[in-house]
C-alpha positions as a printed Julia matrix, in Angstrom:
442×3 Matrix{Float64}:
  40.15  -113.73  133.89
  42.34  -110.9   135.12
  42.76  -111.04  139.22
  44.75  -109.48  141.3
  48.48  -110.2   141.73
  48.08  -113.25  139.6
  50.13  -115.99  139.87
  53.41  -116.13  138.46
  56.28  -118.74  139.03
  59.7   -118.02  140.54
  61.02  -118.67  136.97
  59.06  -115.99  134.9
  60.72  -113.7   137.15
  62.94  -111.1   134.8
  65.91  -109.68  136.21
  65.13  -106.05  135.29
  62.32  -105.51  137.87
  61.3   -102.11  135.99
  60.05  -104.62  133.1
  57.76  -106.77  135.38
  54.17  -105.1   135.75
  53.69  -102.93  138.59
  51.28  -105.45  139.72
  53.93  -108.3   140.23
  56.42  -106.31  141.83
  53.95  -105.4   144.48
  52.4   -108.86  145.25
  51.91  -109.61  148.7
  53.85  -112.13  150.12
  51.77  -113.08  153.28
  48.31  -113.3   153.81
  48.18  -110.15  156.04
  49.52  -108.1   153.71
  46.54  -108.57  151.28
  44.4   -105.08  150.87
  40.64  -105.66  151.56
  39.71  -108.45  152.87
  39.63  -108.41  156.33
  36.45  -110.12  156.38
  37.6   -113.39  155.47
  41.11  -113.13  156.43
  40.99  -112.03  159.84
  41.34  -114.03  163.14
  37.17  -114.07  163.13
  36.77  -114.45  159.31
  36.49  -118.15  158.3
  40.13  -118.45  156.7
  41.64  -116.79  159.23
  39.9   -119.39  161.23
  40.75  -122.15  159.23
  44.2   -121.21  159.4
  44.57  -120.96  163.17
  42.91  -124.6   163.77
  45.61  -125.51  161.01
  42.8   -127.18  158.62
  42.42  -126.01  155.1
  38.68  -127.02  153.62
  37.95  -126.64  149.91
  37.25  -123.42  148.9
  35.21  -121.72  146.42
  36.61  -117.76  146.01
  33.33  -115.49  145.08
  34.25  -112.68  143.84
  34.97  -109.54  141.46
  37.82  -109.13  138.98
  41.16  -107.63  140.69
  40.24  -108.52  144.64
  42.89  -110.79  144.84
  41.39  -114.79  144.44
  44.32  -115.84  142.84
  46.7   -114.19  145.33
  44.86  -115.41  148.43
  45.27  -119.2   147.0
  48.48  -118.96  146.24
  49.32  -117.55  149.89
  47.08  -120.1   151.16
  49.21  -122.75  150.12
  52.3   -121.38  151.6
  50.73  -120.9   155.09
  49.79  -124.75  154.7
  52.81  -125.98  153.11
  50.46  -127.59  150.41
  52.2   -127.85  146.64
  50.31  -125.04  144.73
  49.23  -125.89  141.48
  46.99  -123.86  139.35
  44.84  -124.16  135.71
  42.67  -122.29  133.81
  38.98  -123.94  133.38
  39.31  -121.7   129.8
  42.21  -123.6   128.68
  41.88  -127.36  130.4
  40.09  -129.86  129.67
  39.9   -133.75  130.65
  43.08  -134.76  130.04
  44.76  -132.16  131.54
  42.72  -132.24  134.7
  43.55  -136.47  134.78
  47.43  -135.69  134.63
  46.97  -132.94  137.63
  45.24  -135.84  139.75
  47.88  -138.03  138.51
  50.58  -135.67  140.03
  48.73  -134.83  142.82
  48.01  -138.62  143.66
  51.7   -139.1   143.14
  52.67  -136.28  145.39
  50.22  -137.26  148.11
  52.46  -140.84  148.73
  55.64  -139.08  149.02
  53.94  -137.41  152.09
  52.66  -133.53  150.19
  49.64  -132.46  149.62
  48.47  -129.97  146.96
  46.28  -127.1   146.68
  44.73  -127.0   143.05
  43.27  -123.2   142.28
  40.94  -123.99  139.71
  40.55  -120.07  138.06
  37.24  -119.36  136.6
  35.84  -123.11  138.38
  32.07  -121.84  136.91
  33.31  -122.49  133.41
  33.73  -126.36  133.72
  30.76  -128.47  132.93
  28.92  -130.93  135.01
  31.15  -133.64  134.07
  34.38  -132.14  134.69
  33.07  -130.47  138.03
  32.31  -134.11  139.14
  35.48  -135.26  138.15
  36.96  -133.13  141.39
  34.31  -135.02  144.06
  37.04  -138.05  144.38
  39.81  -136.51  144.7
  38.55  -133.88  147.33
  37.23  -136.82  149.24
  40.26  -138.91  149.54
  42.0   -135.56  150.42
  44.23  -135.67  147.12
  43.7   -132.65  146.86
  42.37  -129.13  148.13
  40.27  -127.28  145.66
  40.17  -123.77  145.7
  38.03  -122.48  142.99
  37.66  -118.99  141.59
  34.57  -117.58  140.08
  33.16  -114.13  139.17
  29.65  -115.97  138.71
  27.14  -116.58  141.52
  28.25  -120.42  142.45
  24.36  -120.98  143.47
  23.5   -120.66  139.61
  26.89  -122.29  138.19
  28.55  -124.63  140.62
  27.16  -128.38  141.01
  25.3   -128.85  143.96
  27.55  -131.79  145.09
  30.72  -129.31  144.29
  29.14  -127.06  146.76
  28.45  -129.42  149.86
  32.13  -130.51  149.57
  33.72  -126.75  149.45
  33.21  -123.5   151.62
  31.95  -120.63  149.46
  34.04  -117.25  150.34
  32.42  -114.34  149.4
  35.33  -111.74  148.26
  34.12  -108.11  148.08
  35.28  -105.41  145.66
  37.93  -103.17  146.95
  37.21   -99.55  147.99
  38.38   -96.26  148.4
  40.71   -96.83  151.2
  42.05  -100.05  149.94
  43.14   -99.05  146.31
  44.46   -95.85  148.48
  46.55   -98.16  150.3
  47.58   -99.91  147.28
  48.46   -96.4   145.74
  50.86   -96.14  148.08
  52.81   -99.03  147.94
  53.31   -98.62  144.47
  54.55   -94.87  145.09
  57.21   -96.78  147.93
  57.88   -99.31  145.15
  58.44   -96.45  142.05
  59.92   -94.31  144.56
  57.87   -91.26  144.1
  54.64   -89.97  144.42
  51.7    -89.9   141.79
  52.01   -86.34  139.86
  48.11   -85.97  140.92
  46.26   -83.43  142.81
  44.19   -84.61  145.65
  41.02   -84.32  143.76
  42.53   -85.58  140.21
  44.24   -88.95  142.61
  40.07   -89.9   144.04
  39.55   -89.71  140.26
  42.1    -92.27  139.58
  40.66   -94.52  142.48
  37.38   -94.13  141.12
  38.38   -95.18  137.96
  39.86   -98.38  138.98
  36.03   -99.21  140.02
  37.23  -101.54  142.7
  39.53  -103.61  140.88
  43.06  -103.66  142.35
  44.64  -104.54  139.07
  43.34  -102.33  136.98
  43.92   -99.36  140.09
  47.88  -100.82  139.47
  47.59  -100.83  136.02
  46.4    -96.97  135.67
  48.87   -95.65  138.43
  51.41   -97.7   135.98
  50.25   -95.33  133.3
  50.67   -92.33  135.2
  53.66   -92.88  136.39
  54.96   -93.14  133.02
  53.78   -90.19  132.02
  56.79   -88.14  134.08
  55.31   -84.97  133.76
  56.21   -81.97  135.54
  54.0    -80.55  138.4
  50.73   -82.13  139.28
  47.67   -83.12  136.91
  43.7    -81.69  137.66
  40.83   -83.96  137.1
  40.31   -82.46  133.91
  43.69   -83.32  132.43
  43.68   -86.49  134.03
  40.55   -87.33  132.01
  41.65   -86.41  128.95
  44.92   -88.32  128.81
  42.77   -91.21  130.54
  39.53   -93.4   129.24
  36.89   -94.04  132.11
  36.94   -98.18  132.47
  33.7    -99.17  131.31
  31.24  -100.58  134.75
  31.38  -104.31  135.14
  28.23  -105.13  133.92
  27.29  -108.72  132.65
  23.79  -108.07  130.5
  23.12  -111.68  131.2
  25.09  -112.69  134.59
  24.52  -111.75  138.15
  25.29  -108.36  138.22
  22.04  -107.86  136.09
  19.97  -109.19  138.1
  21.77  -107.7   141.07
  20.73  -104.07  139.43
  17.47  -104.94  138.55
  16.6   -105.84  142.29
  18.24  -103.03  143.35
  16.33  -100.91  140.7
  13.19  -102.26  141.84
  13.35  -102.3   145.55
  14.56   -98.7   145.32
  11.27   -97.86  143.66
   9.07  -100.03  146.22
  11.2    -97.82  148.99
   9.88   -94.53  147.62
  13.67   -93.38  146.85
  13.6    -91.62  143.12
  17.4    -90.64  143.35
  18.33   -94.27  144.14
  15.93   -95.35  141.76
  17.37   -93.43  139.08
  20.7    -94.16  139.9
  20.24   -97.8   139.84
  18.34   -97.55  136.49
  21.45   -94.89  135.17
  23.89   -97.76  136.0
  22.05  -100.37  133.81
  21.72   -98.12  131.11
  25.42   -97.01  131.23
  26.24  -100.91  131.41
  24.51  -101.49  128.25
  21.49  -102.88  129.13
  18.05  -102.79  126.49
  16.01  -100.03  127.67
  13.14  -102.01  126.17
  14.27  -104.53  129.07
  13.8   -101.93  131.93
  10.44  -100.65  130.25
   9.04  -103.92  130.53
  10.62  -104.47  134.6
   9.08  -100.89  135.7
   5.73  -101.45  133.78
   5.59  -104.65  136.12
   6.85  -102.75  139.05
   3.73  -100.51  138.74
   1.44  -103.47  138.76
   3.38  -105.33  141.47
   3.79  -102.55  143.84
   1.82   -99.4   143.03
  -1.18  -101.61  141.56
  -4.53   -99.73  142.61
  -3.52   -97.28  144.98
  -2.33   -95.25  141.85
  -3.66   -96.86  138.55
  -2.76   -94.0   136.68
   0.75   -95.5   137.07
   0.83   -98.45  134.82
  -0.62   -96.0   131.85
   2.38   -93.69  132.73
   4.97   -96.72  132.38
   2.87   -98.11  129.12
   2.92   -94.38  127.47
   6.87   -93.88  128.48
   7.41   -97.78  127.09
   5.46   -96.13  123.93
   7.32   -92.66  123.59
  10.86   -95.01  123.6
   9.52   -96.96  121.12
   9.09   -93.43  119.14
  12.06   -91.49  120.0
  14.73   -94.18  120.59
  17.22   -93.5   122.54
  19.02   -91.1   124.28
  15.71   -89.22  124.21
  13.26   -92.03  124.87
  15.18   -93.24  127.84
  14.01   -89.71  129.61
  10.64   -90.47  129.58
  11.83   -94.1   130.8
  13.85   -92.13  133.37
  10.53   -89.87  134.28
   8.61   -93.25  134.83
  10.95   -94.28  137.32
  10.49   -90.98  139.22
   6.79   -91.51  139.12
   6.74   -94.56  140.43
   9.0    -94.19  143.31
   6.96   -91.3   144.68
   3.35   -93.07  143.82
   1.53   -94.28  146.74
   2.28   -98.2   147.12
  -0.24  -101.37  147.5
   0.68  -104.8   147.12
  -3.01  -105.37  147.91
  -4.03  -106.53  144.62
  -0.51  -108.5   143.94
  -1.04  -110.44  147.3
  -4.76  -110.9   146.41
  -4.0   -112.63  142.95
  -1.26  -114.98  144.07
  -3.63  -116.02  146.98
  -6.86  -116.36  144.54
  -4.39  -118.5   142.4
  -3.34  -120.86  145.55
  -6.73  -121.2   146.36
  -7.68  -122.42  142.67
  -4.98  -125.1   143.22
  -6.14  -126.5   146.53
  -9.95  -126.07  145.84
  -9.82  -128.65  143.27
 -12.65  -128.55  140.42
 -15.67  -127.74  142.78
 -18.81  -126.67  140.74
 -19.86  -122.95  140.86
 -23.32  -122.52  142.52
 -25.69  -123.65  140.28
 -27.89  -119.98  140.67
 -25.01  -118.4   138.83
 -25.03  -120.83  135.77
 -26.56  -120.29  132.69
 -29.16  -122.68  131.63
 -29.61  -122.89  127.94
 -30.9   -126.66  127.06
 -34.37  -128.0   129.43
 -31.94  -130.35  131.02
 -29.74  -127.65  132.7
 -33.17  -126.5   133.77
 -34.04  -129.27  135.13
 -30.72  -129.66  137.3
 -31.53  -126.03  138.64
 -29.09  -124.33  136.47
 -30.24  -120.56  137.22
 -33.24  -121.14  139.59
 -32.5   -118.3   142.44
 -30.91  -116.07  140.51
 -31.27  -112.41  141.33
 -30.38  -109.71  138.71
 -28.32  -107.06  140.8
 -29.47  -104.41  138.67
 -33.29  -105.09  139.43
 -32.03  -105.24  143.42
 -32.29  -102.17  146.03
 -28.35  -100.29  145.9
 -27.7   -102.51  142.35
 -26.21  -104.99  144.71
 -27.8   -108.5   145.15
 -25.69  -109.77  147.88
 -26.01  -113.54  146.67
 -23.19  -116.05  147.17
 -20.84  -116.66  144.24
 -18.28  -119.08  145.4
 -18.69  -122.77  145.16
 -21.46  -124.2   147.64
 -20.47  -125.45  150.73
 -16.8   -123.2   150.25
 -16.2   -120.82  153.49
 -15.94  -117.33  151.79
 -12.37  -116.4   151.72
 -11.36  -112.75  152.1
  -8.38  -111.97  149.25
  -8.36  -108.8   148.45
  -7.14  -106.25  151.25
  -6.69  -102.56  149.81
  -4.65  -100.24  152.03
  -5.16   -97.0   153.21
  -3.33   -95.13  150.4
  -3.67   -93.38  147.37
  -6.51   -94.23  145.29
  -7.17   -97.58  146.9
  -8.45   -95.64  150.37
 -11.37   -95.13  148.17
 -11.63   -98.66  146.54
 -11.25   -99.4   150.46
 -14.56   -98.01  151.58
 -16.13   -99.73  148.59
 -15.25  -103.54  149.41
 -16.24  -102.07  153.3
 -19.61  -100.77  152.01
 -20.17  -104.26  149.98
 -19.4   -106.42  152.61
 -21.75  -104.5   154.95
 -24.43  -105.12  152.21
 -24.13  -108.68  152.06
 -23.97  -108.8   155.63
 -27.22  -107.22  155.14
 -28.65  -109.21  152.54
 -28.29  -112.2   154.73
 -29.47  -111.35  157.69
 -33.06  -110.15  155.75
 -33.01  -113.73  153.73
 -32.86  -115.42  157.12
 -36.09  -113.34  158.88
């Protein structure tokens, strides 16, 4: 996994600075020089507080590529006078881990602790993750794991219970600008870009510090005269693909953002997240299925046409394919965002399922059961049933819940869209039901 300022030993340093990658040459030498992670490294942040107390616990550094996970681990070891040992879960197995643990144990006997940095720690299986536990517990190692995946899903509960998860954030444009200025100082000249092109270059890094420095290094190598504008820059550099893993955490983050934007009636935000997923290579059929689910869950009967609109857009996509069919899905997203919202049907369904689980196997009332045999008639099946079409207003008001069950209220329509009309009907039938019950008692 590429990370901002990946670790390199002193023996790797080349005597000619120009040959070393720019990211390596401006690697921070102190934690205060790390860009973009002030929330965790500051005096009130979790790492800042640990260092101030002189006690460093095992950590899981969770964040996207290029935000400084390796650098922070290396500098934590420097600050706490621990031996820094780095391994990668991609290339290491049980034999390598055993050697690392043995060396750490010997080092501890000699009076020095070990900070073991494990890159891509989520790639270790359960048994490999468990192998860290006894060495963490007896103080042989301070484990610092780095992962781009959600630790809640990828790491064992036992490991997580012994390590604090530290969330690192992607770098914003101001952070990347600070890196650019450091790069210019190191190289002794300014980027040959107009202000607008400079902003475009930083945007291309997509929050990844190492990627930003690599882009800067490319631009500096061109040795152009004057300044390049945004069009000239775009011709020379390909924009990096946005970070998006269709089976990983980013997938769920973006579909959640799309769903909540629709629910929040924000068509612009909904279109943005919809487009982000398409640009990341998401299957439009997956999006078609999810927006149809949104129509059922968040709009429901406030606008019954919303479900039909989604199904039509889905069918249009199947007929037209990409990219033309994606426009139909985009229009469905706009329709859903601007539709009246109600989860009354969804809430009623969940309430009914819960009631069904709790009420066990109670029989329906006898009067609404068919009686195809003589025995069933003798048992009272169908006795007293009132045919609603024969009743006044086409409504008998009979009880349809099990005998003895208190009548629940599951469906509570809202005063929005078509459900406003359904609310009137619910209230009308409720008043008629009460009237029939009163008449039956007199």
